[in-house]
PDB file of C-alpha atoms in Angstrom:
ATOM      1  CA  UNK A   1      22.143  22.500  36.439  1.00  0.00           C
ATOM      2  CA  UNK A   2      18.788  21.390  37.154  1.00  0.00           C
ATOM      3  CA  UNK A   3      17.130  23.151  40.018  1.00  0.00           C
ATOM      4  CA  UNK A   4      13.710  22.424  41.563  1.00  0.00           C
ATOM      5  CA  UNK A   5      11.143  22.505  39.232  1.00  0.00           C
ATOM      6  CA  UNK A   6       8.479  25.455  39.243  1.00  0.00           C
ATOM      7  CA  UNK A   7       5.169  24.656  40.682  1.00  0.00           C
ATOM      8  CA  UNK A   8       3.430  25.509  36.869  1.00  0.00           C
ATOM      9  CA  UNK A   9       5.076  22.499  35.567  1.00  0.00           C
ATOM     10  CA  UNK A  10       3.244  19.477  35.083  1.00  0.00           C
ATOM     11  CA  UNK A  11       5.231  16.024  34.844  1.00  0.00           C
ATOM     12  CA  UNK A  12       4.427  13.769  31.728  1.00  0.00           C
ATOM     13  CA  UNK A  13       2.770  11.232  33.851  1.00  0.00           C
ATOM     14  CA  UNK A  14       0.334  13.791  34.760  1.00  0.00           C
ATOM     15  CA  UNK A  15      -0.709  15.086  31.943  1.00  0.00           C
ATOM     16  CA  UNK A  16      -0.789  11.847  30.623  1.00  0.00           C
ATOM     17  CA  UNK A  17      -3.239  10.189  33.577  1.00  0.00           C
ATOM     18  CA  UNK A  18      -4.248  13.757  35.083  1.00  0.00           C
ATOM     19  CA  UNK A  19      -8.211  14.386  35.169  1.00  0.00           C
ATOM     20  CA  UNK A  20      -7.624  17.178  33.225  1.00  0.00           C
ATOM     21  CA  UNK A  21      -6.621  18.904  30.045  1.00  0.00           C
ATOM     22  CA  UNK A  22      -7.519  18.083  26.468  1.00  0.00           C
ATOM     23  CA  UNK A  23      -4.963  16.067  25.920  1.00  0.00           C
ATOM     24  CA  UNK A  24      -6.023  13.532  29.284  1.00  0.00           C
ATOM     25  CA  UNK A  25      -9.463  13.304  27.156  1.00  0.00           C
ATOM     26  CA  UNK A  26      -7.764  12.238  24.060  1.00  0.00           C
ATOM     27  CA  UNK A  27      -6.019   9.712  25.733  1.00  0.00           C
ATOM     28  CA  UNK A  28      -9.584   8.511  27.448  1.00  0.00           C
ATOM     29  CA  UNK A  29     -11.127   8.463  24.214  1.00  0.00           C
ATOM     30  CA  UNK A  30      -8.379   6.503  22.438  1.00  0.00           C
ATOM     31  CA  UNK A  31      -8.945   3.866  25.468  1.00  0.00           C
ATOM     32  CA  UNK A  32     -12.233   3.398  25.076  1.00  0.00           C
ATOM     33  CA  UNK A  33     -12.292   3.242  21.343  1.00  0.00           C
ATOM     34  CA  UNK A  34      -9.789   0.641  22.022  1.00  0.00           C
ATOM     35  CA  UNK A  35     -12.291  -1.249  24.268  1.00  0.00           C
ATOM     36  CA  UNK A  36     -15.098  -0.579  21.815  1.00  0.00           C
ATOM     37  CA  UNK A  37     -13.434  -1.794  19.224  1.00  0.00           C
ATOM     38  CA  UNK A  38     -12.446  -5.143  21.023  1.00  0.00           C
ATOM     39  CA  UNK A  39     -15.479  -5.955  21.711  1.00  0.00           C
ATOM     40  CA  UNK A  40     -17.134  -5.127  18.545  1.00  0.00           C
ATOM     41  CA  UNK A  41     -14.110  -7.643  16.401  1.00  0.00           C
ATOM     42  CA  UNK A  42     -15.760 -10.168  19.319  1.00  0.00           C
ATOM     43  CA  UNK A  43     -19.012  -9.811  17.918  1.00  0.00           C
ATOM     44  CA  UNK A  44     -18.468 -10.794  14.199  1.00  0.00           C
ATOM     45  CA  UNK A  45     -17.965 -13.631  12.310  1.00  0.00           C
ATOM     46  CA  UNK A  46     -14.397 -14.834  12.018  1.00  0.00           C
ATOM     47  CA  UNK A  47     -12.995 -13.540   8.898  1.00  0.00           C
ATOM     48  CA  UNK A  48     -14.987 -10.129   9.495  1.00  0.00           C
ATOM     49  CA  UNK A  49     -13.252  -9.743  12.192  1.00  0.00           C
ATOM     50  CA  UNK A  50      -9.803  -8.149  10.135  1.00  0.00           C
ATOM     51  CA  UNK A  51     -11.494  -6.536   7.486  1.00  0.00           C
ATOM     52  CA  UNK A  52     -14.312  -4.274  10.025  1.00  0.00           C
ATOM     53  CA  UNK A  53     -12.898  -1.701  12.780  1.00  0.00           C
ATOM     54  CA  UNK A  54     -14.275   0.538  15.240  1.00  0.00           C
ATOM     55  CA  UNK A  55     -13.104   4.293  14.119  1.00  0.00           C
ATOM     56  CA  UNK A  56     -14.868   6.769  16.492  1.00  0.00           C
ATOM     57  CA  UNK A  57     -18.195   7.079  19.067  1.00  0.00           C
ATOM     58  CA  UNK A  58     -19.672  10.165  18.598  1.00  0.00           C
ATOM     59  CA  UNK A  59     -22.954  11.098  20.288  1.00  0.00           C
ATOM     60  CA  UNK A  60     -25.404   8.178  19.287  1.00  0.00           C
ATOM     61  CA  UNK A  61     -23.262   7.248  16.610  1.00  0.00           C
ATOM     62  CA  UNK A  62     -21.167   4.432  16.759  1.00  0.00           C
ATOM     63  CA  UNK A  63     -18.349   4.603  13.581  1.00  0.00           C
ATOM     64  CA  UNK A  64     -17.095   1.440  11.863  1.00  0.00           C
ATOM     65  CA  UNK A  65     -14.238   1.086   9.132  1.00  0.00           C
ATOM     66  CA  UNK A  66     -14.294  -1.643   6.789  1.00  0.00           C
ATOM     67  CA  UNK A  67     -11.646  -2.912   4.110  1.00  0.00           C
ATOM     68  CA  UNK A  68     -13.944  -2.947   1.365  1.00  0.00           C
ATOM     69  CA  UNK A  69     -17.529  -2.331   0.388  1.00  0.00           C
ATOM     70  CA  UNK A  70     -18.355  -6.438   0.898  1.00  0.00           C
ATOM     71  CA  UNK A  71     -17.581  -5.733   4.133  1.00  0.00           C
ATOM     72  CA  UNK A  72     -19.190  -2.554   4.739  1.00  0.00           C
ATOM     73  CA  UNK A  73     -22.783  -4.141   3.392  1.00  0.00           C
ATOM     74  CA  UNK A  74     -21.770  -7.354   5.517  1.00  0.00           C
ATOM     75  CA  UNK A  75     -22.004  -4.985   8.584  1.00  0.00           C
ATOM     76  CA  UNK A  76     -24.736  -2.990   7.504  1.00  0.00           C
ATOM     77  CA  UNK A  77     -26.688  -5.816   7.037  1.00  0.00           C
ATOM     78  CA  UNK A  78     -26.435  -6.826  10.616  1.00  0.00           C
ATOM     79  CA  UNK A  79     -26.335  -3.252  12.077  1.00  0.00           C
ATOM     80  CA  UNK A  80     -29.163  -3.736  14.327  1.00  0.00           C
ATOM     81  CA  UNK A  81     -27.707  -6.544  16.021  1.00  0.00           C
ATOM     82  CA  UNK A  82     -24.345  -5.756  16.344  1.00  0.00           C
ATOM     83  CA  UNK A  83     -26.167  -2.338  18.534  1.00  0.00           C
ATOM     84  CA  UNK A  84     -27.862  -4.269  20.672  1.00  0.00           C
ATOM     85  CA  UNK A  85     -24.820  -6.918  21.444  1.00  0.00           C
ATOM     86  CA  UNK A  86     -22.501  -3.445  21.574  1.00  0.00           C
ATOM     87  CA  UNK A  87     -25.156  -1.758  24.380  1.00  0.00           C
ATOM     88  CA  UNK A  88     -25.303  -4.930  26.107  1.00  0.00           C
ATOM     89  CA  UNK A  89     -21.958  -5.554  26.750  1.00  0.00           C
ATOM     90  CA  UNK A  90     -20.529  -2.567  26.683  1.00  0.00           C
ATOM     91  CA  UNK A  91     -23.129  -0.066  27.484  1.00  0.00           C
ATOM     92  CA  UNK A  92     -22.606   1.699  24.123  1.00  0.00           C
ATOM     93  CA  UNK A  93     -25.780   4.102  23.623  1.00  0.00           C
ATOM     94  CA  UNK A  94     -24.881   4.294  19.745  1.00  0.00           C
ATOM     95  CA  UNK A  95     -28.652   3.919  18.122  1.00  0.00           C
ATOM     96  CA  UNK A  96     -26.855   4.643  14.692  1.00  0.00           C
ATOM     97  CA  UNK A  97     -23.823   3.073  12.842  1.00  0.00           C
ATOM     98  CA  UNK A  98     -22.352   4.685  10.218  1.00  0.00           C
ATOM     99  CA  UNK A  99     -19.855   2.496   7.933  1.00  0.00           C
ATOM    100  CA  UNK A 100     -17.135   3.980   6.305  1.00  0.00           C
ATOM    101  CA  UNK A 101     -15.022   2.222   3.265  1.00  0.00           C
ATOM    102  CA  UNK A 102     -11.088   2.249   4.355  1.00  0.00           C
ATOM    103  CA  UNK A 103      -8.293   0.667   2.780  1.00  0.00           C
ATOM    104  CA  UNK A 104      -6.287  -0.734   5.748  1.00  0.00           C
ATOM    105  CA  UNK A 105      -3.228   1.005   6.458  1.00  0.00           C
ATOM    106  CA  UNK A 106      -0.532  -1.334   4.724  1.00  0.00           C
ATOM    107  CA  UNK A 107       3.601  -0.965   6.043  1.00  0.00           C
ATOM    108  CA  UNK A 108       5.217   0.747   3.207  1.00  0.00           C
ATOM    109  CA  UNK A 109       6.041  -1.363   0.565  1.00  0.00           C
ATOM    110  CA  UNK A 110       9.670  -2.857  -1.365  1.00  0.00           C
ATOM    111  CA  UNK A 111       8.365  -1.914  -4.753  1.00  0.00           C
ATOM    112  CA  UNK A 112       7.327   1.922  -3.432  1.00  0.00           C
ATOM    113  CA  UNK A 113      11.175   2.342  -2.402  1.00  0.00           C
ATOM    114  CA  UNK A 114      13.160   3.542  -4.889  1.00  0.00           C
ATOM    115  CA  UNK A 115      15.941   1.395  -6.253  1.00  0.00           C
ATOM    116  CA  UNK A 116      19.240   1.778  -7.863  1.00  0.00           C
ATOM    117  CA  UNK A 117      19.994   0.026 -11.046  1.00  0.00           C
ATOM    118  CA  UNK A 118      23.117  -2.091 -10.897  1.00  0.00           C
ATOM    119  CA  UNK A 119      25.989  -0.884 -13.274  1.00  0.00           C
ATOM    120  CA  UNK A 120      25.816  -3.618 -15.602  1.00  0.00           C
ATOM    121  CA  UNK A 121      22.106  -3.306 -16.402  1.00  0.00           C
ATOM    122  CA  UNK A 122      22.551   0.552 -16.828  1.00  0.00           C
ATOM    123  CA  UNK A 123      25.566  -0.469 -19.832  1.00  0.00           C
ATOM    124  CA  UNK A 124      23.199  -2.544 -21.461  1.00  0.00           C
ATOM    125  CA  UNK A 125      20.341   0.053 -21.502  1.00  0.00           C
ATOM    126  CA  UNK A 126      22.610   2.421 -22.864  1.00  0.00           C
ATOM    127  CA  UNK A 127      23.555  -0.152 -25.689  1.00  0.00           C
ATOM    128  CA  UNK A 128      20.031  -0.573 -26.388  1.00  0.00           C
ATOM    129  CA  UNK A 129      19.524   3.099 -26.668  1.00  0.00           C
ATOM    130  CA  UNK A 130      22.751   3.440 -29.010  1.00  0.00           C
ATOM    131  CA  UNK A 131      21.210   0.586 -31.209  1.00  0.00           C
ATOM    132  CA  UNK A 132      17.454   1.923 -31.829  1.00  0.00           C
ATOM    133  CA  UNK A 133      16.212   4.025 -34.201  1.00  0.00           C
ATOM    134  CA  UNK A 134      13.256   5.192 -32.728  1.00  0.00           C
ATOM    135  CA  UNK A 135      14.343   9.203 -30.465  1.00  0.00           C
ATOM    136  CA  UNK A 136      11.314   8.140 -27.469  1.00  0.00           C
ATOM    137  CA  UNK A 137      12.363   5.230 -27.372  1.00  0.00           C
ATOM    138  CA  UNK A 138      15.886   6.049 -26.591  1.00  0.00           C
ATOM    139  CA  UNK A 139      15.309   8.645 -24.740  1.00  0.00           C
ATOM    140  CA  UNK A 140      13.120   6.130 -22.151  1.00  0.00           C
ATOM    141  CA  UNK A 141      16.084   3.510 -22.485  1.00  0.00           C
ATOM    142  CA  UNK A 142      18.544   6.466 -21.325  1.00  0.00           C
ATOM    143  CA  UNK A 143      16.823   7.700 -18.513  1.00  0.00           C
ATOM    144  CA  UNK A 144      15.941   4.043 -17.296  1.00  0.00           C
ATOM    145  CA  UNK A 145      19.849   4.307 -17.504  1.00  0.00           C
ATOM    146  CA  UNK A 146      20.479   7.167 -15.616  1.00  0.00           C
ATOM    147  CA  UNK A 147      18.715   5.385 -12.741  1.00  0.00           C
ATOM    148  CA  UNK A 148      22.095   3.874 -11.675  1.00  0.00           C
ATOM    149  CA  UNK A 149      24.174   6.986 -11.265  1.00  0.00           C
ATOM    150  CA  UNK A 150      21.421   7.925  -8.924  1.00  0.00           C
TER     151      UNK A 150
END
């Protein structure tokens, strides 16, 4: 079934490594945003050092992420610096650095899932509702309910 492959065809590998080809450049940048961004974490204090990223080089503009705005103003406050050490050791040409305020990226969470309502807890919600006077009430009780035949 498989036959030799036509000389148009590119392996993965190729396209992946090859000198080529937009996406050989995205791969190159990613690598070197990787490198950046080592070497910028090296640079900072400790506990800086998992709140502040390295997001993109563009032109003479070296992009940083941070967790909050503390850290973004930590960072901006030793901008300067952290260019020179950045040129220095990694040749970076960046004479600007622009922070941006990011919220890390977090795993999704237990509580975001949605979760069924054992039997027993859906019968006494239902009891409730029978028992209350009050129609928004009940009506809140029963659809609380009606999370365990979901």
């Amino acid at each position: 079934m498989s036959g030799p492959v036509p000389s148009s065809r590119q392996s993965i590998r190729d396209l992946l490594t090859g000198d080529s080809g937009s996406l050989s450049e995205v791969i190159r940048h990613a690598t070197r945003l990787r490198r950046l961004d080592r070497a910028f974490r090296k640079l900072l204090p400790g506990p800086a050092q998992a709140h502040c990223r390295v997001a993109n080089l563009r032109g003479d503009t070296l992009v940083v992420a941070a967790d909050s705005p503390v850290w973004a103003s930590r960072i901006r406050y030793e901008s300067r610096q952290i260019l020179r050490e950045m040129a220095a050791s990694c040749g970076v040409t960046a004479s600007k650095l622009q922070i941006l305020v990011r919220s890390p990226e977090a795993p999704e969470s237990q509580a975001s899932r949605a979760r069924k309502l054992p039997q027993n807890a859906a019968r006494s919600l239902e009891a409730a509702a029978a028992a209350v006077d009050d129609p928004e009430l009940t009506a809140a009780l029963l659809r609380l309910a009606s999370r365990a035949r979901s």
